CSV table of C-alpha atoms in Angstrom, one decimal:
chain,number,residue,atom,x,y,z
H,270,MET,CA,71.2,78.1,77.2
H,271,SER,CA,73.7,76.3,74.9
H,272,ASP,CA,72.6,74.3,72.0
H,273,ILE,CA,72.7,70.6,72.9
H,274,THR,CA,71.9,69.3,69.4
H,275,PRO,CA,74.8,67.0,68.4
H,276,THR,CA,76.8,68.2,65.4
H,277,LEU,CA,77.6,65.8,62.6
H,278,PRO,CA,81.3,64.9,62.2
H,279,ARG,CA,83.1,66.8,59.5
H,280,THR,CA,84.4,65.3,56.3
H,281,PRO,CA,88.2,65.1,56.2
H,282,LYS,CA,90.1,67.2,53.7
H,283,PHE,CA,92.6,65.8,51.2
H,284,LEU,CA,95.6,67.1,53.1
H,285,GLN,CA,94.6,65.6,56.4
H,286,SER,CA,93.8,62.3,54.7
H,287,PHE,CA,97.1,62.3,53.0
H,288,VAL,CA,99.0,63.0,56.2
H,289,CYS,CA,97.0,60.4,58.1
H,290,PHE,CA,97.7,57.7,55.5
H,291,SER,CA,101.3,58.6,55.2
H,292,VAL,CA,101.9,58.4,59.0
H,293,VAL,CA,100.2,54.9,59.0
H,294,VAL,CA,102.5,53.6,56.3
H,295,ALA,CA,105.6,55.3,57.8
H,296,THR,CA,104.8,53.9,61.2
H,297,ILE,CA,104.4,50.3,60.0
H,298,ALA,CA,107.3,50.4,57.6
H,299,GLY,CA,109.7,52.3,59.8
H,300,GLY,CA,108.8,50.5,63.0
H,301,LEU,CA,108.8,47.0,61.5
H,302,PHE,CA,111.9,47.2,59.2
H,303,GLY,CA,113.8,50.0,60.8
H,304,LEU,CA,113.3,49.5,64.5
H,305,GLY,CA,112.1,45.9,64.7
H,306,ILE,CA,109.0,46.7,66.7
H,307,SER,CA,106.2,44.2,66.9
H,308,LEU,CA,103.7,44.5,64.2
H,309,HIS,CA,100.8,44.2,66.6
H,310,THR,CA,102.2,47.1,68.6
H,311,LEU,CA,102.6,49.2,65.5
H,312,MET,CA,99.0,48.5,64.6
H,313,PHE,CA,97.9,49.7,68.0
H,314,LEU,CA,99.8,52.9,67.6
H,315,CYS,CA,98.1,53.4,64.1
H,316,LEU,CA,94.7,52.8,65.7
H,317,LEU,CA,95.5,55.5,68.3
H,318,TRP,CA,96.7,57.9,65.6
H,319,MET,CA,93.6,57.4,63.4
H,320,GLY,CA,91.3,57.5,66.4
H,321,LEU,CA,92.7,60.9,67.4
H,322,ASN,CA,92.2,62.2,63.8
H,323,ALA,CA,88.6,60.9,63.8
H,324,PHE,CA,88.0,62.6,67.1
H,325,SER,CA,89.3,65.9,65.6
H,326,LEU,CA,86.6,65.6,63.0
H,327,GLY,CA,83.9,65.4,65.6
H,328,TYR,CA,83.6,61.7,66.1
H,329,GLY,CA,83.0,60.6,69.7
H,330,TYR,CA,84.5,57.5,71.3
H,331,LEU,CA,81.4,55.4,70.8
H,332,GLN,CA,81.2,56.4,67.1
H,333,ILE,CA,84.8,55.5,66.6
H,334,ARG,CA,84.3,52.2,68.2
H,335,GLU,CA,81.3,51.6,66.0
H,336,LEU,CA,83.4,52.3,62.9
H,337,MET,CA,85.8,49.6,64.0
H,338,THR,CA,83.1,47.2,65.1
H,339,SER,CA,81.2,47.5,61.8
H,340,SER,CA,84.4,46.8,59.9
H,341,LEU,CA,85.0,43.7,62.0
H,342,ALA,CA,81.4,42.6,61.4
H,343,ARG,CA,81.8,42.7,57.7
H,344,ALA,CA,85.0,40.7,57.9
H,345,MET,CA,83.6,38.0,60.2
H,346,PRO,CA,83.3,35.3,57.4
H,347,ALA,CA,87.1,35.7,56.8
H,348,ILE,CA,87.7,35.4,60.6
H,349,TYR,CA,85.6,32.2,60.8
H,350,ILE,CA,87.7,30.7,57.9
H,351,PHE,CA,90.8,31.8,59.7
H,352,ILE,CA,89.9,29.6,62.7
H,353,LEU,CA,88.7,26.7,60.6
H,354,ILE,CA,91.9,26.7,58.5
H,355,GLY,CA,93.9,26.0,61.5
H,356,MET,CA,91.8,23.0,62.3
H,357,VAL,CA,91.8,21.8,58.7
H,358,ILE,CA,95.6,21.7,58.6
H,359,SER,CA,95.8,19.9,62.0
H,360,SER,CA,93.2,17.3,61.2
H,361,PHE,CA,94.7,16.7,57.7
H,362,MET,CA,98.0,16.1,59.4
H,363,HIS,CA,96.6,13.4,61.7
H,364,SER,CA,94.4,11.8,59.1
H,365,GLY,CA,97.5,11.1,56.9
H,366,THR,CA,96.1,13.3,54.1
H,367,ILE,CA,99.2,15.6,54.0
H,368,ALA,CA,101.5,12.6,54.5
H,369,THR,CA,99.9,10.8,51.6
H,370,LEU,CA,100.3,13.7,49.3
H,371,MET,CA,103.9,14.1,50.3
H,372,TYR,CA,104.7,10.4,49.9
H,373,TYR,CA,103.4,10.1,46.4
H,374,GLY,CA,104.4,13.7,45.4
H,375,LEU,CA,108.0,12.9,46.1
H,376,SER,CA,107.7,10.0,43.7
H,377,TRP,CA,106.1,12.0,40.9
H,378,LEU,CA,107.9,15.3,40.9
H,379,ASN,CA,111.4,16.1,39.8
H,380,PRO,CA,113.4,19.3,40.4
H,381,GLY,CA,113.2,20.5,36.8
H,382,SER,CA,109.4,20.4,36.6
H,383,PHE,CA,108.5,21.0,40.2
H,384,LEU,CA,107.8,24.7,40.1
H,385,ALA,CA,105.7,24.7,37.0
H,386,VAL,CA,103.7,21.5,37.9
H,387,GLY,CA,103.3,22.8,41.5
H,388,MET,CA,101.8,26.1,40.3
H,389,LEU,CA,99.4,24.2,38.0
H,390,LEU,CA,98.3,21.9,40.9
H,391,CYS,CA,97.8,24.9,43.2
H,392,ALA,CA,95.8,26.7,40.5
H,393,LEU,CA,93.5,23.7,39.9
H,394,MET,CA,92.9,23.2,43.6
H,395,SER,CA,92.2,26.8,44.2
H,396,VAL,CA,89.7,27.0,41.3
H,397,ALA,CA,88.0,23.8,42.6
H,398,THR,CA,87.8,25.0,46.2
H,399,GLY,CA,87.5,28.8,45.7
H,400,THR,CA,90.0,29.5,48.4
H,401,SER,CA,93.7,30.5,48.2
H,402,TRP,CA,93.9,30.1,52.0
H,403,GLY,CA,92.7,26.5,51.8
H,404,THR,CA,95.1,25.7,48.9
H,405,VAL,CA,98.1,27.2,50.7
H,406,GLY,CA,97.1,25.5,54.0
H,407,THR,CA,96.9,22.0,52.5
H,408,LEU,CA,98.6,21.6,49.1
H,409,GLY,CA,101.0,24.5,49.8
H,410,VAL,CA,102.2,22.9,53.0
H,411,VAL,CA,102.9,19.7,51.0
H,412,LEU,CA,104.8,21.5,48.3
H,413,ILE,CA,106.9,23.3,50.8
H,414,GLY,CA,107.9,19.9,52.2
H,415,ILE,CA,108.7,18.5,48.8
H,416,GLY,CA,110.6,21.6,47.7
H,417,SER,CA,112.7,21.4,50.8
H,418,ALA,CA,113.6,17.8,50.1
H,419,MET,CA,114.6,18.8,46.6
H,420,ASN,CA,116.9,21.5,47.9
H,421,ILE,CA,114.9,24.2,46.1
H,422,PRO,CA,114.9,27.6,47.9
H,423,LEU,CA,111.8,27.9,50.0
H,424,PRO,CA,111.1,31.5,49.1
H,425,LEU,CA,110.9,30.4,45.5
H,426,VAL,CA,108.6,27.5,46.3
H,427,ALA,CA,106.4,29.8,48.5
H,428,GLY,CA,106.2,32.3,45.6
H,429,MET,CA,105.1,29.6,43.3
H,430,ILE,CA,102.4,28.4,45.7
H,431,VAL,CA,101.1,31.9,46.2
H,432,CYS,CA,100.9,32.4,42.4
H,433,GLY,CA,98.8,29.2,41.8
H,434,ALA,CA,96.6,29.8,44.8
H,435,THR,CA,95.9,33.4,43.9
H,436,PHE,CA,94.8,32.3,40.4
H,437,GLY,CA,91.8,30.4,41.7
H,438,ASP,CA,91.0,33.0,44.4
H,439,LYS,CA,90.6,35.4,41.5
H,440,MET,CA,89.0,33.2,38.9
H,441,SER,CA,86.9,30.6,40.7
H,442,PRO,CA,83.1,31.2,40.6
H,443,ILE,CA,82.9,30.0,44.2
H,444,SER,CA,85.6,32.4,45.5
H,445,ASP,CA,84.4,34.9,48.0
H,446,THR,CA,86.5,37.8,46.5
H,447,THR,CA,85.3,36.9,42.9
H,448,ASN,CA,81.6,37.1,44.0
H,449,LEU,CA,82.2,40.2,46.2
H,450,ALA,CA,83.9,42.1,43.3
H,451,ALA,CA,81.1,41.2,40.9
H,452,MET,CA,78.4,42.1,43.4
H,453,SER,CA,80.1,45.4,44.4
H,454,ALA,CA,80.6,46.5,40.8
H,455,GLY,CA,77.0,45.6,39.9
H,456,THR,CA,78.0,43.1,37.2
H,457,ASP,CA,77.1,39.5,36.4
H,458,LEU,CA,79.5,36.9,38.0
H,459,TYR,CA,80.3,35.1,34.8
H,460,ARG,CA,80.6,38.4,32.9
H,461,HIS,CA,83.2,39.4,35.6
H,462,ILE,CA,85.1,36.1,35.1
H,463,TYR,CA,84.9,36.5,31.3
H,464,ALA,CA,86.4,40.0,31.5
H,465,MET,CA,89.2,38.7,33.8
H,466,LEU,CA,90.2,36.0,31.2
H,467,PHE,CA,91.7,38.8,28.9
H,468,THR,CA,94.4,39.7,31.4
H,469,THR,CA,94.7,36.7,33.7
H,470,ILE,CA,95.3,33.9,31.2
H,471,PRO,CA,98.2,35.7,29.4
H,472,THR,CA,99.7,36.5,32.8
H,473,PHE,CA,99.3,32.9,34.0
H,474,ILE,CA,101.0,31.5,30.9
H,475,LEU,CA,103.9,34.0,31.2
H,476,THR,CA,104.3,33.1,34.8
H,477,LEU,CA,104.3,29.4,34.0
H,478,VAL,CA,107.0,29.9,31.4
H,479,ILE,CA,109.1,31.8,33.9
H,480,PHE,CA,108.8,28.9,36.4
H,481,LEU,CA,109.7,26.4,33.7
H,482,ILE,CA,112.8,28.5,32.8
H,483,ILE,CA,113.8,28.8,36.5
H,484,GLY,CA,113.2,25.1,37.0
H,485,PHE,CA,115.7,24.2,34.3
H,486,SER,CA,118.5,25.5,36.6
H,487,TYR,CA,117.5,22.9,39.2
H,488,GLY,CA,116.9,20.0,36.7
H,489,ASP,CA,120.6,19.1,36.4
H,490,GLN,CA,121.3,19.1,40.1
H,491,ASN,CA,121.5,15.8,41.9
H,492,LEU,CA,118.4,15.1,43.9
H,493,ASN,CA,119.2,13.8,47.3
H,494,LEU,CA,117.5,10.4,46.9
H,495,ASP,CA,118.7,9.3,50.3
H,496,GLU,CA,116.9,12.2,52.0
H,497,VAL,CA,113.8,11.6,49.8
H,498,ASN,CA,113.8,7.9,50.6
H,499,ALA,CA,114.3,8.6,54.3
H,500,ILE,CA,111.2,10.9,54.3
H,501,GLN,CA,109.1,8.4,52.4
H,502,SER,CA,110.2,5.7,54.8
H,503,ALA,CA,109.4,7.9,57.8
H,504,LEU,CA,105.9,8.7,56.5
H,505,ALA,CA,105.2,5.0,55.7
H,506,ASN,CA,106.3,3.9,59.2
H,507,ASN,CA,104.1,6.5,60.9
H,508,TYR,CA,101.0,6.5,58.8
H,509,SER,CA,98.8,4.2,56.8
H,510,LEU,CA,98.9,5.7,53.3
H,511,THR,CA,96.0,4.3,51.3
H,512,PRO,CA,95.0,7.3,49.1
H,513,LEU,CA,91.5,6.1,48.7
H,514,ILE,CA,91.0,6.6,52.4
H,515,THR,CA,93.4,9.3,53.4
H,516,LEU,CA,92.6,11.7,50.6
H,517,MET,CA,88.8,11.5,51.3
H,518,PRO,CA,88.8,14.8,53.4
H,519,LEU,CA,90.5,16.7,50.6
H,520,ILE,CA,88.1,15.2,48.0
H,521,LEU,CA,85.2,16.1,50.2
H,522,LEU,CA,86.5,19.6,50.5
H,523,ALA,CA,86.7,20.0,46.7
H,524,ILE,CA,83.3,18.4,46.0
H,525,LEU,CA,81.4,20.6,48.5
H,526,SER,CA,83.2,23.7,47.3
H,527,ILE,CA,82.3,22.9,43.7
H,528,ARG,CA,78.7,22.4,44.8
H,529,LYS,CA,78.8,25.9,46.3
H,530,VAL,CA,78.3,24.8,49.9
H,531,PRO,CA,79.4,27.6,52.2
H,532,ALA,CA,83.1,27.5,53.1
H,533,GLU,CA,82.5,27.2,56.8
H,534,VAL,CA,80.3,24.2,56.3
H,535,THR,CA,82.7,22.7,53.8
H,536,MET,CA,85.7,23.0,56.1
H,537,SER,CA,83.8,21.7,59.1
H,538,CYS,CA,82.7,18.6,57.2
H,539,SER,CA,86.2,18.0,56.1
H,540,ILE,CA,87.5,18.4,59.6
H,541,VAL,CA,85.0,15.9,61.0
H,542,LEU,CA,85.9,13.3,58.3
H,543,ALA,CA,89.6,13.8,58.9
H,544,VAL,CA,89.2,13.3,62.6
H,545,LEU,CA,87.3,10.1,62.1
H,546,ILE,CA,89.9,8.8,59.7
H,547,ALA,CA,92.7,9.8,62.2
H,548,ILE,CA,90.9,7.8,65.0
H,549,PHE,CA,89.6,4.7,63.2
H,550,TYR,CA,92.1,4.3,60.4
H,551,GLN,CA,95.4,5.8,61.7
H,552,GLY,CA,94.7,4.6,65.2
H,553,ALA,CA,95.2,7.9,66.9
H,554,SER,CA,93.5,8.5,70.3
H,555,LEU,CA,90.4,10.7,70.4
H,556,ILE,CA,91.8,13.0,73.1
H,557,SER,CA,95.1,13.7,71.2
H,558,VAL,CA,93.3,14.4,67.9
H,559,LEU,CA,90.8,16.7,69.5
H,560,ASN,CA,93.5,18.5,71.4
H,561,ALA,CA,95.5,18.9,68.2
H,562,LEU,CA,92.6,20.9,66.7
H,563,TRP,CA,93.5,23.6,69.2
H,564,GLU,CA,97.3,23.1,69.3
H,565,ASN,CA,99.1,20.5,67.2
H,566,THR,CA,102.4,19.1,68.3
H,567,PRO,CA,105.4,17.8,66.3
H,568,GLU,CA,105.4,14.2,65.2
H,569,SER,CA,108.1,11.7,66.1
H,570,THR,CA,109.3,10.4,62.7
H,571,GLY,CA,113.0,11.0,63.6
H,572,ILE,CA,113.4,13.7,60.9
H,573,GLN,CA,113.4,17.1,62.5
H,574,ASN,CA,112.1,19.2,59.6
H,575,LEU,CA,109.4,16.6,58.8
H,576,ASP,CA,108.3,16.5,62.5
H,577,ALA,CA,107.9,20.2,62.5
H,578,LEU,CA,105.9,20.2,59.2
H,579,LEU,CA,103.6,17.5,60.4
H,580,GLY,CA,103.1,19.3,63.7
H,581,ARG,CA,101.6,22.4,62.1
H,582,GLY,CA,98.1,23.6,62.4
H,583,GLY,CA,95.6,24.0,65.2
H,584,ILE,CA,93.6,27.1,66.2
H,585,SER,CA,96.4,28.4,68.4
H,586,SER,CA,98.8,28.4,65.4
H,587,MET,CA,96.6,31.1,63.8
H,588,SER,CA,96.4,33.3,66.9
H,589,TRP,CA,99.2,35.7,65.9
H,590,THR,CA,97.7,36.1,62.5
H,591,LEU,CA,94.2,36.4,63.7
H,592,LEU,CA,95.0,39.1,66.2
H,593,LEU,CA,96.9,41.0,63.6
H,594,ALA,CA,93.9,40.7,61.2
H,595,LEU,CA,91.5,42.0,63.8
H,596,MET,CA,93.6,45.1,64.5
H,597,ALA,CA,94.2,45.7,60.8
H,598,ILE,CA,90.5,45.4,60.0
H,599,ALA,CA,89.6,47.8,62.8
H,600,LEU,CA,92.1,50.3,61.5
H,601,GLY,CA,90.5,50.0,58.1
H,602,GLY,CA,87.1,50.7,59.6
H,603,ILE,CA,88.3,54.1,60.8
H,604,LEU,CA,90.0,54.9,57.5
H,605,HIS,CA,87.0,54.0,55.5
H,606,GLY,CA,84.1,54.9,57.8
H,607,ALA,CA,85.4,58.4,58.7
H,608,GLY,CA,86.0,59.1,55.0
H,609,PHE,CA,89.8,59.4,55.0
H,610,LEU,CA,90.3,57.1,52.0
H,611,SER,CA,87.4,58.7,50.1
H,612,ALA,CA,88.9,62.2,50.6
H,613,LEU,CA,92.3,60.9,49.6
H,614,LEU,CA,91.2,59.4,46.3
H,615,ALA,CA,88.3,61.7,45.3
H,616,GLY,CA,90.6,64.4,44.0
H,617,ILE,CA,92.8,61.9,42.1
H,618,ILE,CA,89.8,60.3,40.4
H,619,ALA,CA,88.4,63.6,39.2
H,620,ARG,CA,91.7,64.3,37.3
H,621,VAL,CA,91.7,60.9,35.5
H,622,LYS,CA,90.8,61.2,31.8
H,623,ARG,CA,92.4,58.3,29.9
H,624,THR,CA,91.0,54.8,30.2
H,625,ALA,CA,94.5,53.3,30.8
H,626,THR,CA,95.1,55.8,33.5
H,627,LEU,CA,91.7,55.0,35.1
H,628,ILE,CA,92.5,51.3,35.2
H,629,ALA,CA,96.0,52.0,36.6
H,630,THR,CA,94.5,54.2,39.2
H,631,THR,CA,91.9,51.6,40.2
H,632,ILE,CA,94.5,49.0,40.6
H,633,LEU,CA,96.7,51.3,42.6
H,634,SER,CA,93.7,52.2,44.8
H,635,GLY,CA,93.1,48.5,45.6
H,636,PHE,CA,96.8,48.1,46.5
H,637,LEU,CA,96.8,51.2,48.8
H,638,GLY,CA,93.5,50.0,50.3
H,639,ASN,CA,95.1,46.7,51.2
H,640,ILE,CA,98.1,48.5,52.7
H,641,ALA,CA,95.8,50.7,54.8
H,642,MET,CA,93.0,48.3,55.8
H,643,GLY,CA,94.9,45.0,56.0
H,644,GLU,CA,92.5,42.9,53.9
H,645,ALA,CA,90.9,42.8,50.5
H,646,TYR,CA,87.2,42.7,51.4
H,647,ILE,CA,86.8,46.4,52.4
H,648,SER,CA,89.3,47.5,49.7
H,649,ILE,CA,87.1,45.8,47.0
H,650,ILE,CA,83.9,47.3,48.2
H,651,LEU,CA,85.4,50.8,48.6
H,652,SER,CA,87.1,50.8,45.2
H,653,CYS,CA,84.0,49.8,43.4
H,654,GLN,CA,82.0,52.5,45.2
H,655,LEU,CA,84.6,55.2,44.4
H,656,PHE,CA,85.3,54.3,40.7
H,657,LYS,CA,81.9,53.1,39.4
H,658,PRO,CA,80.6,56.5,38.3
H,659,LYS,CA,83.9,57.1,36.4
H,660,TYR,CA,83.7,53.8,34.5
H,661,GLU,CA,80.1,54.6,33.6
H,662,GLN,CA,81.2,58.1,32.4
H,663,GLN,CA,83.9,56.5,30.1
H,664,ASN,CA,81.3,53.9,28.8
H,665,LEU,CA,83.1,50.9,30.2
H,666,ASP,CA,81.4,47.7,31.2
H,667,SER,CA,81.1,47.2,35.0
H,668,ALA,CA,83.0,44.0,34.5
H,669,ILE,CA,86.1,46.0,33.7
H,670,LEU,CA,85.7,47.8,37.0
H,671,SER,CA,85.3,44.6,38.9
H,672,ARG,CA,88.3,43.1,37.0
H,673,SER,CA,90.5,46.1,37.8
H,674,VAL,CA,89.5,46.1,41.4
H,675,GLU,CA,90.5,42.4,41.8
H,676,GLU,CA,93.8,43.1,40.1
H,677,GLY,CA,94.5,45.7,42.6
H,678,SER,CA,93.0,44.1,45.7
H,679,THR,CA,92.9,40.3,45.4
H,680,MET,CA,96.2,40.0,43.5
H,681,THR,CA,98.2,42.2,45.9
H,682,THR,CA,96.9,41.3,49.3
H,683,GLY,CA,99.3,38.4,49.7
H,684,LEU,CA,102.3,40.7,48.9
H,685,ILE,CA,101.8,42.9,52.0
H,686,PRO,CA,103.2,41.5,55.3
H,687,TRP,CA,100.4,42.9,57.6
H,688,THR,CA,97.3,41.9,55.5
H,689,THR,CA,95.3,38.9,56.6
H,690,ALA,CA,96.5,37.0,53.5
H,691,GLY,CA,100.1,37.9,53.9
H,692,ALA,CA,100.2,37.1,57.6
H,693,PHE,CA,98.4,33.8,56.9
H,694,TYR,CA,100.7,32.7,54.1
H,695,THR,CA,103.7,33.5,56.4
H,696,ALA,CA,102.3,31.5,59.3
H,697,THR,CA,101.3,28.6,57.1
H,698,LEU,CA,104.3,28.3,54.8
H,699,GLY,CA,107.0,29.4,57.2
H,700,VAL,CA,108.4,31.9,54.7
H,701,ASP,CA,107.9,35.7,55.3
H,702,VAL,CA,106.2,37.8,52.7
H,703,LEU,CA,109.2,39.9,51.8
H,704,SER,CA,111.2,36.7,51.0
H,705,TYR,CA,108.6,35.1,48.7
H,706,ALA,CA,107.1,38.3,47.2
H,707,PRO,CA,109.8,38.7,44.5
H,708,TYR,CA,108.9,35.3,43.2
H,709,ALA,CA,105.1,35.8,43.2
H,710,PHE,CA,105.4,36.8,39.5
H,711,PHE,CA,101.7,36.2,38.7
H,712,ASN,CA,100.6,38.6,41.4
H,713,TYR,CA,102.3,41.7,40.2
H,714,LEU,CA,102.7,41.0,36.5
H,715,ASN,CA,98.9,40.8,36.2
H,716,ALA,CA,98.6,44.5,37.0
H,717,LEU,CA,101.4,45.5,34.5
H,718,ILE,CA,99.8,43.4,31.7
H,719,ALA,CA,96.3,44.8,32.5
H,720,VAL,CA,97.6,48.4,32.2
H,721,ALA,CA,99.5,47.6,29.0
H,722,MET,CA,96.5,46.0,27.4
H,723,ALA,CA,94.4,49.1,28.4
H,724,VAL,CA,97.0,51.3,26.7
H,725,PHE,CA,96.5,49.4,23.4
H,726,GLY,CA,92.7,49.1,23.9
H,727,ILE,CA,92.7,45.3,24.3
H,728,GLY,CA,90.0,43.6,26.4
H,729,LEU,CA,88.0,46.8,27.2
H,730,LEU,CA,84.4,45.6,27.2
H,731,LYS,CA,81.6,48.1,26.6
H,732,PRO,CA,78.3,47.9,28.4
H,733,LYS,CA,76.3,44.9,27.1
H,734,ALA,CA,73.4,47.3,26.2
H,735,ASN,CA,75.6,48.7,23.5
H,736,TYR,CA,75.8,45.4,21.7
H,737,PRO,CA,73.1,44.2,19.2
């Protein structure tokens, strides 16, 4: 009689893991940029490829499906926010919140200071709200509109927005990735934020200087006042623009975030308030506003670009991005759950000796994790699990681990077209990742500065127990 005891799946070897990962990257890069194949189709092919490799290790269909399902379950908070962001954008359009910010923003900003001031505004908002997505979906949309009116290239504007929004996503104590990194590394939240100050603040200042210098090249050009005045007139004719009323949903969003109310509750409350303002203050019909939460439609201001901007948002506008995110997260579940990424990185970690090399490897791991898994959450958790013993061995504070993981995961997720962040930024700002990525200076300079500081031994905290 044959033995019916089920055998445990095998652990993948380094060579198989390397081949698997290489095929995934080659499929996405070659199919997308070389052949023009739909990204969703490429993700499906990658799922088939990784599923077959997991099957070769002894995983059955139900086990493979469970790997994908578990990964999706861990990412559900991000998926909820995805859906809510679409409704936040749409409701803010109808309440006049976005229109008010655009109307007064056009009066206050000038081409020379626009990039630097815009980055500061995005950073402040993302720190207050703890979400880069919320910042990009609200203030980012406004700045895209203003930048367009000032004839500043939209990829440059989008890069600036991503820089400012990512700053708060990394540094805010109410950011999900900030808390996740601290928790996964086993360090105190504020110790984690303190450690990040050493590398993040110099990078932010450097990026601000870069945008100031770039802004000078637009300071002498003639601002098309006729176009600006036309936009302001169109906004004033179609909306009631009393800031004390129309900005209430945005203020509520910031206050609840600061008070650490869960993001889902915060966004839902802001949506409800924005809908009420749209109906009772802007005079919109209940049916049209509620339908817009699913699928917004262009306005009728008479200015085509403005109509398209004010018609953004709604759950349906996030469907392309959401479906891509679901497939990417499921792919990450197989890569992580079946041990492919662990096998790929384990041999590399064992060979790391110098502190600077360890930090560079941690950052690279986060970046590769984002490429493979499509979102930062699993990448953060996995990197902390993989590198924590090595940091302890080198007598480094856990906050240095959490800092390095964020610099590899949080900072780069918006620079990859198929990640949840990259796809969301593209859908929201209307600028594709590869167009704005060269101008997202903050996102990639941070890693370079972190490694350089490690080489010179700057900002390398030791475990707190070592201090008197």
